[in-house]
Short mmCIF file of C-alpha atoms in Angstrom, two decimals:
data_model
loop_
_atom_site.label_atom_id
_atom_site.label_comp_id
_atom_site.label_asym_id
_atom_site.label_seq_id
_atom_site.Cartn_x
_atom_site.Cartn_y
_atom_site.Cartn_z
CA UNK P 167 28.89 18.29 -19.22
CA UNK P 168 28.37 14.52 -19.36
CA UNK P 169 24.42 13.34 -19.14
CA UNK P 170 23.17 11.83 -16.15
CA UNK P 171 22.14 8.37 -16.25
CA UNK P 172 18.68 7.59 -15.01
CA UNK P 173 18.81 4.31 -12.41
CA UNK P 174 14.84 4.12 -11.90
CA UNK P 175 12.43 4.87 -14.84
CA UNK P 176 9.51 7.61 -14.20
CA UNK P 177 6.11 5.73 -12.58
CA UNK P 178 3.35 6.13 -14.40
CA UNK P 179 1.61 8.64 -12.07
CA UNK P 180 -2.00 7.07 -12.53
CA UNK P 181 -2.63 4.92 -10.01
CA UNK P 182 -4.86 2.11 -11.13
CA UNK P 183 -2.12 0.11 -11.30
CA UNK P 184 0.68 1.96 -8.66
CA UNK P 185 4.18 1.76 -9.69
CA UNK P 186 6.27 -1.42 -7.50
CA UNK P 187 7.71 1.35 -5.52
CA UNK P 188 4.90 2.91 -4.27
CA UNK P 189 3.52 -0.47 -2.96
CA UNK P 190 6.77 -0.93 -0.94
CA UNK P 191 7.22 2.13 0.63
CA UNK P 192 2.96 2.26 1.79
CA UNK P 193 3.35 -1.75 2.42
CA UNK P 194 7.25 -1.31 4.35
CA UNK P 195 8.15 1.83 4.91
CA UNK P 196 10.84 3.59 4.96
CA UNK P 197 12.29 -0.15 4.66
CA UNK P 198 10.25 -0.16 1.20
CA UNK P 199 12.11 3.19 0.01
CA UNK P 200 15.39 2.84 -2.81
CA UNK P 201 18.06 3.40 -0.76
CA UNK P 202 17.23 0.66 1.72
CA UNK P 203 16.39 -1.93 -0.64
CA UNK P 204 19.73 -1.52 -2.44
CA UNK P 205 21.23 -1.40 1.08
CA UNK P 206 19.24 -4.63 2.00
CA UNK P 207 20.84 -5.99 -1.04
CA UNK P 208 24.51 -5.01 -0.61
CA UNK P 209 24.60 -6.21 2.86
CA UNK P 210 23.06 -9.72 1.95
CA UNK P 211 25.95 -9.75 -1.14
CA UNK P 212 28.41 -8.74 1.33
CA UNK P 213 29.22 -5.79 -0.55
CA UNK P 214 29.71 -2.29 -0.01
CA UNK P 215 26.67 -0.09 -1.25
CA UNK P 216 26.88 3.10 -2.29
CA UNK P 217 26.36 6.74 -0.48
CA UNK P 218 22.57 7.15 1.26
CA UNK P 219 22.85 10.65 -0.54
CA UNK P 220 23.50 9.00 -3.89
CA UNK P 221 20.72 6.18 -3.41
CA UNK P 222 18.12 9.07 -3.07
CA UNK P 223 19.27 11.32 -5.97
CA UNK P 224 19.46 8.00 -7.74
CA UNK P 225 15.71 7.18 -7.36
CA UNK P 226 14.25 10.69 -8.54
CA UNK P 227 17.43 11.93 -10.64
CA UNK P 228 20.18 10.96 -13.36
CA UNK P 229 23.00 10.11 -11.60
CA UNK P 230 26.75 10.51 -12.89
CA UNK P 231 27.80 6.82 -14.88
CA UNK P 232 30.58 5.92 -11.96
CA UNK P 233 27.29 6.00 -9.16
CA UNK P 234 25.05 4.28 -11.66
CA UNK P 235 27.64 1.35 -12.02
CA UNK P 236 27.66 0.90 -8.60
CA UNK P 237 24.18 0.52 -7.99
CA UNK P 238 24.23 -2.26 -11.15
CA UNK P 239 27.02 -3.41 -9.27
CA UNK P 240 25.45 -4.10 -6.32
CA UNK P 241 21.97 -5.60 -8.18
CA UNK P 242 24.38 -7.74 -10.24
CA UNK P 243 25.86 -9.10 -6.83
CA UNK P 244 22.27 -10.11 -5.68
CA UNK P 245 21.52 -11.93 -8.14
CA UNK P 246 21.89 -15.77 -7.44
CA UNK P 247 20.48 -16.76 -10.90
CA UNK P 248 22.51 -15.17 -13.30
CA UNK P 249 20.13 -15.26 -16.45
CA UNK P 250 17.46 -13.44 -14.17
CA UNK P 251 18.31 -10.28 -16.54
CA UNK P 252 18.25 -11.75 -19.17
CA UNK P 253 14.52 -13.61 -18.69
CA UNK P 254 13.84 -10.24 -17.20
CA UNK P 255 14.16 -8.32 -20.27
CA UNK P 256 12.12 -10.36 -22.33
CA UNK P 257 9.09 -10.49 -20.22
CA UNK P 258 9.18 -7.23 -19.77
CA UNK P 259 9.91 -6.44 -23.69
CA UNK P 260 6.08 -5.97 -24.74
CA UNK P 261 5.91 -3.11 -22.32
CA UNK P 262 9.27 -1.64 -23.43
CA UNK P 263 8.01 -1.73 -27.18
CA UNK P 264 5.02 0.36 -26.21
CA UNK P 265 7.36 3.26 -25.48
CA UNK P 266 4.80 4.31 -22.86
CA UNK P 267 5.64 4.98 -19.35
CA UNK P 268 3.88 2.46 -17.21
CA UNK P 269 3.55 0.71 -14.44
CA UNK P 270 3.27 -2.85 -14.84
CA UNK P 271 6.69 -3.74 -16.07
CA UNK P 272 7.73 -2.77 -12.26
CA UNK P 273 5.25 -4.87 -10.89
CA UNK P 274 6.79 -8.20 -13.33
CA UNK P 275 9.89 -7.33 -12.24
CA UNK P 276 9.08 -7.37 -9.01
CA UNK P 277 6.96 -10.86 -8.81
CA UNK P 278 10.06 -12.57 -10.76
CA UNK P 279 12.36 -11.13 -8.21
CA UNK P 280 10.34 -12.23 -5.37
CA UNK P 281 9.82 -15.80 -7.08
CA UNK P 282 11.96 -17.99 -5.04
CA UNK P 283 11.82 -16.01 -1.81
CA UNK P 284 9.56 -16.41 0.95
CA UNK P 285 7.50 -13.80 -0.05
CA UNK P 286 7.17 -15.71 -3.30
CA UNK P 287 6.60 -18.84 -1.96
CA UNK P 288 3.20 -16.69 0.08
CA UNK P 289 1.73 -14.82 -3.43
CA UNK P 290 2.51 -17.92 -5.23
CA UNK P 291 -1.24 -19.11 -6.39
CA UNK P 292 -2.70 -16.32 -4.06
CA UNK P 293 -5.46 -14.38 -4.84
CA UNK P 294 -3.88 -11.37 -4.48
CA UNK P 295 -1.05 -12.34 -7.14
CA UNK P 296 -4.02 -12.98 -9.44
CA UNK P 297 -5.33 -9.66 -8.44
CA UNK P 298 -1.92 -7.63 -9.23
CA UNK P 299 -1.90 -9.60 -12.19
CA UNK P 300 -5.19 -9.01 -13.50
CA UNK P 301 -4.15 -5.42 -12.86
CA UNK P 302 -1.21 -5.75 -14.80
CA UNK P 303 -2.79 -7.18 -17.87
CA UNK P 304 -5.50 -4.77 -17.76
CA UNK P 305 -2.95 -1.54 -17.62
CA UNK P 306 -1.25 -3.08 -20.80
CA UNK P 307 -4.47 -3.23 -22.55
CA UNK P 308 -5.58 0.25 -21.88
CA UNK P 309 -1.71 0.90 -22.97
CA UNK P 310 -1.98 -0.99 -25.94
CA UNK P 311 -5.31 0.82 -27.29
CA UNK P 312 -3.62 4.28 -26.64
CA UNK P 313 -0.28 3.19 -28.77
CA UNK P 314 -2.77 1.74 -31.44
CA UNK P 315 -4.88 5.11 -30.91
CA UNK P 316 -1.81 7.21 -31.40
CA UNK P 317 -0.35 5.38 -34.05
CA UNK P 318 -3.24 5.54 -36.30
CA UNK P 319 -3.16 9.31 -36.37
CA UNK P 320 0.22 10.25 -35.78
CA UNK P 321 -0.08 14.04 -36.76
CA UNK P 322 -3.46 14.58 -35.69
CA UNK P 323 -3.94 16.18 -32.33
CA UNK P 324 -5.79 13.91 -30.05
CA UNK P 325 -9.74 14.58 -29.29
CA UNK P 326 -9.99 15.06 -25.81
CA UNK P 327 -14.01 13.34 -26.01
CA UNK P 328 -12.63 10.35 -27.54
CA UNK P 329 -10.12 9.54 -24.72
CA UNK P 330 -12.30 10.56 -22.21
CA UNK P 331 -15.36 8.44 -23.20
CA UNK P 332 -12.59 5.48 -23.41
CA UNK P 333 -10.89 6.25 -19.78
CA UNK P 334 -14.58 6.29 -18.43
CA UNK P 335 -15.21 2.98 -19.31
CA UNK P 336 -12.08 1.21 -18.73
CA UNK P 337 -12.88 2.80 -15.62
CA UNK P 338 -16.22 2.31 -14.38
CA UNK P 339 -15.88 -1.74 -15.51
CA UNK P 340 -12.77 -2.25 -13.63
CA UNK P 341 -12.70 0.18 -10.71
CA UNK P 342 -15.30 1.50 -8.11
CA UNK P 343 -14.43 4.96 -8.59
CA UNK P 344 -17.43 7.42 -8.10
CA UNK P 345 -19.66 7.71 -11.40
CA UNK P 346 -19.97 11.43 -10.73
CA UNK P 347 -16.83 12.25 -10.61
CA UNK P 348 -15.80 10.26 -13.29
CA UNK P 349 -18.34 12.62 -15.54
CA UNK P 350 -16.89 15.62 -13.80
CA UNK P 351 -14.03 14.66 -16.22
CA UNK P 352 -16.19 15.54 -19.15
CA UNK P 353 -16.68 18.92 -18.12
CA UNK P 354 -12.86 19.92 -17.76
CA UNK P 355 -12.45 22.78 -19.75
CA UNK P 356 -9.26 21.02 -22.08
CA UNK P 357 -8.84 23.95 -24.19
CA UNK P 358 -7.38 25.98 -20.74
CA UNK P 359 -3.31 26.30 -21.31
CA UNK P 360 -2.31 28.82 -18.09
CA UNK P 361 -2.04 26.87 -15.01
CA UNK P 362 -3.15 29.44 -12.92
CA UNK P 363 -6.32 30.04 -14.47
CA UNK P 364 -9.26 29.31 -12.48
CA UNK P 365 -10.21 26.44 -15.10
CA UNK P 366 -6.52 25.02 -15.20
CA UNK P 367 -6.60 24.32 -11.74
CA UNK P 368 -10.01 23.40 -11.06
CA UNK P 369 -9.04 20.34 -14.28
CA UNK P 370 -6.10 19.31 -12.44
CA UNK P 371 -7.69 19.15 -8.89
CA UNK P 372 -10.56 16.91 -10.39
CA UNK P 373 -7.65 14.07 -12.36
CA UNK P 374 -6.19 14.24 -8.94
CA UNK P 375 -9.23 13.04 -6.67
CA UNK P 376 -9.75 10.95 -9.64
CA UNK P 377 -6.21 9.57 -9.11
CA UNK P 378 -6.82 9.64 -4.81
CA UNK P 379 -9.94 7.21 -5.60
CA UNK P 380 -8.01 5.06 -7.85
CA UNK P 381 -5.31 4.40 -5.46
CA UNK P 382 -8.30 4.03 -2.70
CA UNK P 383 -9.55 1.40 -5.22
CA UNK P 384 -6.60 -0.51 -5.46
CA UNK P 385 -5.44 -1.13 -2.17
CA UNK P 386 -8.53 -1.58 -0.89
CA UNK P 387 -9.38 -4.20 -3.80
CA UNK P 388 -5.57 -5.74 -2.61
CA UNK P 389 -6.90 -5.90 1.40
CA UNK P 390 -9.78 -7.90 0.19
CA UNK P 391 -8.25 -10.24 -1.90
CA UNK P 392 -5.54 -10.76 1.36
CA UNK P 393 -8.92 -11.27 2.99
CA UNK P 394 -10.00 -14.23 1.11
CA UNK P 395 -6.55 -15.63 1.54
CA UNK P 396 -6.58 -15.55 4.88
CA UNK P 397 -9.96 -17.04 5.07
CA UNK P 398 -8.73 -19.84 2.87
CA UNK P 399 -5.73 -20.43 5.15
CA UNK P 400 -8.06 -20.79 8.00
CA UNK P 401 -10.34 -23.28 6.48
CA UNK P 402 -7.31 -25.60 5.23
CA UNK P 403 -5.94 -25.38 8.69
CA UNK P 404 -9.17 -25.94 10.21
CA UNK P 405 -9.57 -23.05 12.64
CA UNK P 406 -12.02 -21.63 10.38
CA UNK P 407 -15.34 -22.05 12.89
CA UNK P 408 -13.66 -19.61 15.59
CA UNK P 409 -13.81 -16.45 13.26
CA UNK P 410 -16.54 -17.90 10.68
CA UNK P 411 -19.31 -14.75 11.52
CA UNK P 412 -16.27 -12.16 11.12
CA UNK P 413 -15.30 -13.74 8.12
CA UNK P 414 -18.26 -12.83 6.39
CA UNK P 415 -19.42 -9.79 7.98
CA UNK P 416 -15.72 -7.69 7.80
CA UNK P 417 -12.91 -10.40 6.47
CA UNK P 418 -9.72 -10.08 7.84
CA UNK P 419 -9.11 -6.45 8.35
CA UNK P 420 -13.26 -4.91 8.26
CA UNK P 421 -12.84 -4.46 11.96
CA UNK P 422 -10.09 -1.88 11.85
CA UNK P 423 -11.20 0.21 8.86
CA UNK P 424 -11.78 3.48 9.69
CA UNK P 425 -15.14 4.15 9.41
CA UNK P 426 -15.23 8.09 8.55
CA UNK P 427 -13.60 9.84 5.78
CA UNK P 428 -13.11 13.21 7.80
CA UNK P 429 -9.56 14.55 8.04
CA UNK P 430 -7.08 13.89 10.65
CA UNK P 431 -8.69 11.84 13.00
CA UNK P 432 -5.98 9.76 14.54
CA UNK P 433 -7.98 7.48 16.38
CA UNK P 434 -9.57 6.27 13.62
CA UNK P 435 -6.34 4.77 12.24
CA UNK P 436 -6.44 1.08 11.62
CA UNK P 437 -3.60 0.41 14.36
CA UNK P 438 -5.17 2.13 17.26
CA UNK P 439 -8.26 0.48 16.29
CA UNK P 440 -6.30 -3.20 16.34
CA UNK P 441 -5.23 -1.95 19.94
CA UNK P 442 -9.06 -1.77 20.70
CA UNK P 443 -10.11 -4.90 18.85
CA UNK P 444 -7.01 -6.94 20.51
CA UNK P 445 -8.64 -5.95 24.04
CA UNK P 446 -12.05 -6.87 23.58
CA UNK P 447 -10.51 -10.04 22.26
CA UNK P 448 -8.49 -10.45 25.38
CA UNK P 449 -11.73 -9.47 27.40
CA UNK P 450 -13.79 -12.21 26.02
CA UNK P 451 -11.26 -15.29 26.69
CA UNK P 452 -10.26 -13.85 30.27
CA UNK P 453 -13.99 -13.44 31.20
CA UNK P 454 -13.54 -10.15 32.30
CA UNK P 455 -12.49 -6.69 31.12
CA UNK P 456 -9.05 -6.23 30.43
CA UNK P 457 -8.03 -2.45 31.15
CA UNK P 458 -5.65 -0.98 29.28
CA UNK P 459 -2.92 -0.33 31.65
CA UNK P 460 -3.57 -4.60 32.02
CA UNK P 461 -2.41 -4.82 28.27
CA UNK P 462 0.64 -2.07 28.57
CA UNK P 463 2.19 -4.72 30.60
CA UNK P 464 2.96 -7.10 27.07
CA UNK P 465 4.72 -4.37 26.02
CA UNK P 466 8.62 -4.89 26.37
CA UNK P 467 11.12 -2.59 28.44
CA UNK P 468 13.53 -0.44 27.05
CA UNK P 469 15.97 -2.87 24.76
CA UNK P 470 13.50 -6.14 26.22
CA UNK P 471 15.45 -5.28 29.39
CA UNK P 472 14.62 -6.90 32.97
CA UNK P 473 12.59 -4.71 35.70
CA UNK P 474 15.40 -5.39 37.50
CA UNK P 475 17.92 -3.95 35.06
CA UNK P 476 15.31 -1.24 33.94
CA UNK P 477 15.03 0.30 37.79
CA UNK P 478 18.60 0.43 37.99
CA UNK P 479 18.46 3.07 35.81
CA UNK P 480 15.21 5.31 35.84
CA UNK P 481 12.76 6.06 38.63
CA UNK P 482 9.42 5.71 37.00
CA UNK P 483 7.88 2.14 37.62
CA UNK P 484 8.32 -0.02 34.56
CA UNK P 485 3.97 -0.36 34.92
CA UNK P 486 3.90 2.96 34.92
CA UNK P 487 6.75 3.56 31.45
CA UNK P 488 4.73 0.51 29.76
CA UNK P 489 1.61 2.31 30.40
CA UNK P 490 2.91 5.73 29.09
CA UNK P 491 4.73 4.34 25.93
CA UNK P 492 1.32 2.26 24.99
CA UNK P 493 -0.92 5.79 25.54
CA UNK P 494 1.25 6.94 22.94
CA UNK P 495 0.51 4.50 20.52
CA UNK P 496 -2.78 4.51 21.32
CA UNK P 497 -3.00 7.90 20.35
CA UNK P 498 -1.66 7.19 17.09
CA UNK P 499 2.27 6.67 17.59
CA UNK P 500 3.91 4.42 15.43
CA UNK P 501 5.72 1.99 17.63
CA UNK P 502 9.28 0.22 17.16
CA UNK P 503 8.86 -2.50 14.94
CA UNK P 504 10.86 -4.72 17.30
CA UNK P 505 8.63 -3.09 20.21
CA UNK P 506 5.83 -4.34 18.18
CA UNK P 507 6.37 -8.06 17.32
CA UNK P 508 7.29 -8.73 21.43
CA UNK P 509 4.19 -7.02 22.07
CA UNK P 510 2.41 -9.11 19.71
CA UNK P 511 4.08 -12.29 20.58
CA UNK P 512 3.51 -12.17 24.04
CA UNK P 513 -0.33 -11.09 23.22
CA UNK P 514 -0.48 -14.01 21.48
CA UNK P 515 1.10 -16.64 23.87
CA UNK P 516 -0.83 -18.73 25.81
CA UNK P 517 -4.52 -17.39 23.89
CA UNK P 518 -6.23 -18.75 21.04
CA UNK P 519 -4.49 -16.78 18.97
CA UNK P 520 -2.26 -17.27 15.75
CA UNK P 521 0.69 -15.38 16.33
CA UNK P 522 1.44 -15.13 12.18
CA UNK P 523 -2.05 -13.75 11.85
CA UNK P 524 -1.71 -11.34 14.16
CA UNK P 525 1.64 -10.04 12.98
CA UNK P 526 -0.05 -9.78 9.52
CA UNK P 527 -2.99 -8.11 10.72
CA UNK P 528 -0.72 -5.57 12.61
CA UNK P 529 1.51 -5.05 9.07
CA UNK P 530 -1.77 -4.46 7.19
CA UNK P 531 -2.86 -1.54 9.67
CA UNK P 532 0.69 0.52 9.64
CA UNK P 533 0.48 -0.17 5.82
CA UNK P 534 -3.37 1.21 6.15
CA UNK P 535 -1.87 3.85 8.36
CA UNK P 536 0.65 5.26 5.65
CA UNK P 537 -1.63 5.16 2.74
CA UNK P 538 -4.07 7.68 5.09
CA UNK P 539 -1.51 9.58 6.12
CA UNK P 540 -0.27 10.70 2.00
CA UNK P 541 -3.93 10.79 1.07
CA UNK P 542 -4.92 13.10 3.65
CA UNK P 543 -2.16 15.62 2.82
CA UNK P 544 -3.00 15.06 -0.62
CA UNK P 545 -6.50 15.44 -0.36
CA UNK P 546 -5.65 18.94 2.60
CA UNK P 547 -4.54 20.58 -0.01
CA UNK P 548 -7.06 20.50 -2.80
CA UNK P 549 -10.09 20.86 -0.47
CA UNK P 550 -8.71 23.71 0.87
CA UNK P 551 -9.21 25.18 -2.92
CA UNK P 552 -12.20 23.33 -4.20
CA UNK P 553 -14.37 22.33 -1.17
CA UNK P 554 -17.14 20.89 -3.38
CA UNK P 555 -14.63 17.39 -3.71
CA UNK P 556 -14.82 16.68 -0.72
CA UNK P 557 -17.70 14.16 -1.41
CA UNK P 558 -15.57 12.08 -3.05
CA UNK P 559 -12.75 11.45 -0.29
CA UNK P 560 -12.79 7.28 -0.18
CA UNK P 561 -10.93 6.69 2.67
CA UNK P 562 -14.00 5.44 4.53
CA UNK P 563 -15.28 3.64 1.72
CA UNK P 564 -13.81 -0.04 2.52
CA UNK P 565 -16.88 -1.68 3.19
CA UNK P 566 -18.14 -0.81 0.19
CA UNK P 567 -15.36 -2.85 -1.33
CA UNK P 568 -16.04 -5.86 1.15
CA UNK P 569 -19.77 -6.04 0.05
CA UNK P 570 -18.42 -7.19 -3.20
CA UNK P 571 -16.54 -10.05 -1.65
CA UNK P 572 -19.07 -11.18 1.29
CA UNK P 573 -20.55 -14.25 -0.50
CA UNK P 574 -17.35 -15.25 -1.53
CA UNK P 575 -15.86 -15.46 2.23
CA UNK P 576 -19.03 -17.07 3.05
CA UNK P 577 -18.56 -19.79 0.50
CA UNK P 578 -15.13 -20.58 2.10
CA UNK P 579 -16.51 -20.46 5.43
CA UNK P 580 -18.80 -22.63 4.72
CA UNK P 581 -16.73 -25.42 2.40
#
């Protein structure tokens, strides 16, 4: 039988540095996923792409070589600069020579693929480029002491203190994980081979809240860099007086952080809170309180229809649908994206509001949303079999992370 040929390399599944992918799908959705990016592609090339089915066996699993060919096929096509590949492969080459899986090769892929898009033209000089690549260059260190680690002693079984007094400081000097569960590490029992043993499991649970506070770290490091851009944008365009005090005390996205780390609360997901923080906004410029059935009526009909069209086909009031539909996403629905920008627009129109700001804030909480939703089932499961972790569930630790960037924002405030 002919070998399968593997499209998409294995992430590294340690998420100081997340793999490209995993930022796309949490930052896009379903948008973000393989399939839909080669899809995006193909239909800009003009192309055909290949099967749905085979662009999601092709992003886990070896494909066979015709299905593979394809999919280069269709990158190939994409590609308006046609030594992209070729620049590609050497910046990436350091990390290939490692022979380590990683992350950060994605990531440089990624930025020079984005380079002379619009999304390039926003990270270029950004702070939270020079955050991803800080990131980047401090995964290949860590990388580069392991090869030198495991090269020095190729036949000698690795000590288990030696990289764990190593991890713990890379760690606790570049990350906010929890100290005490960082020395919980120590006391894994790394002799334990039978993964159902009580000690197996309990080792494994512990590396994964590890992991669940490193991924916490990193996106919520990435939400306040994307703060301090957005302050900076508002002090070069010199609107930066109106939101100065909220600049400093939460940044750009502090309001809708959800401020408990219990499970499953859906109204304490950053969109529903926008919803709130929108209408107190809305309250304050009209003078008076804007209900909420008030702001259902921004929300567009059925297809942006007329009320005119829309009764001529359904016997509730079009009030009265608006109303229902925005209960629902009050309550933690996630709303048509096309739903969602009229909505915002017509928020926006005729306020002082800036409607690209807005739309940016609104991307951030459904991005917020997604990473809550994974770490929650993530984090279900293992407190369901070690309660004592629960302590160290993060999600409600973003203001923690802003503390460390307050002075900065009020430095650009105040410039």
């Amino acid at each position: 039988m002919a070998k399968g040929i593997k499209v998409t390399l294995p992430p590294l599944d340690v998420f100081f540095l997340p793999h490209v992918s995993d930022f796309l799908r949490i930052t896009l959705g379903d948008s973000g996923s393989f399939p839909r990016l080669i899809e995006g592609m193909a239909e800009a090339a003009g192309i055909k792409a290949p099967h749905r089915t085979t662009l999601k066996k092709a992003e886990h699993q070896p494909v066979t070589r015709g299905a593979a060919m394809k999919i280069q096929r269709v990158w190939h096509s994409s590609l308006q600069n046609k030594d992209f590949l070729k620049d590609l492969e050497i910046a990436t080459q350091p990390w290939e020579d490692l022979q380590l899986k990683n992350n950060g090769s994605s990531w440089i892929a990624y930025l020079a693929g984005t380079e002379r898009s619009k999304i390039g033209s926003a990270l270029k000089d950004s702070r939270v480029a020079s955050f991803v690549e800080k990131r980047i260059a401090q995964e290949k260190s860590f990388l580069d002491w392991i090869k030198q680690e495991t090269s020095r002693q190729p036949n000698k079984r690795p000590q288990p203190a030696v990289w764990i007094r190593q991890a713990r400081e890379f760690l606790e000097d570049n990350t906010l994980v929890d100290s005490e569960l960082l020395s919980l590490i120590a006391e894994i029992d790394h002799s334990a081979v039978d993964p159902e043993s009580i000690e197996w499991l309990r080792g494994k649970s512990i590396l994964r809240v590890v992991n669940h506070q490193l991924r916490i770290d990193f996106y919520y490091t990435l939400l306040c860099e994307l703060a301090l851009d957005v302050a900076d944008y508002l002090a070069t365009h010199g609107v930066c007086e109106a939101h100065r005090q909220q600049l400093v005390d939460w940044g750009f996205v502090g309001d809708i952080a959800p401020k408990s780390s219990s499970m499953r609360i859906r109204r304490d997901r950053p969109l529903v809170l926008l919803f709130e923080v929108w209408r107190r906004r809305l309250s304050a410029l009209a003078g008076e309180e804007v209900t909420v059935r008030k702001m259902a009526g921004y929300l567009p009909l059925p297809k942006d229809c007329t009320e005119d069209e829309f009764l001529s086909y359904s016997s509730e009031s079009p009030g009265d649908h608006k109303y229902r539909r925005f209960k629902k996403w009050r309550k933690g629905q996630i709303p048509d994206q096309s739903a969602l920008e009229i909505f915002i627009a017509r928020l926006c129109q005729g306020h002082d509001s800036d409607h690209y700001l807005a739309w940016m804030k609104a991307q951030a909480a459904l991005a917020w949303g997604r990473l809550i939703d994974e770490e929650e089932e993530t984090l279900a499961v293992i407190f369901t079999a070690h309660p004592d972790l629960q302590r160290f569930n993060a999600i409600g630790s973003y203001s923690t992370y802003w503390n460390r960037y307050q002075k900065q924002a009020a430095d650009i405030s105040a410039a």
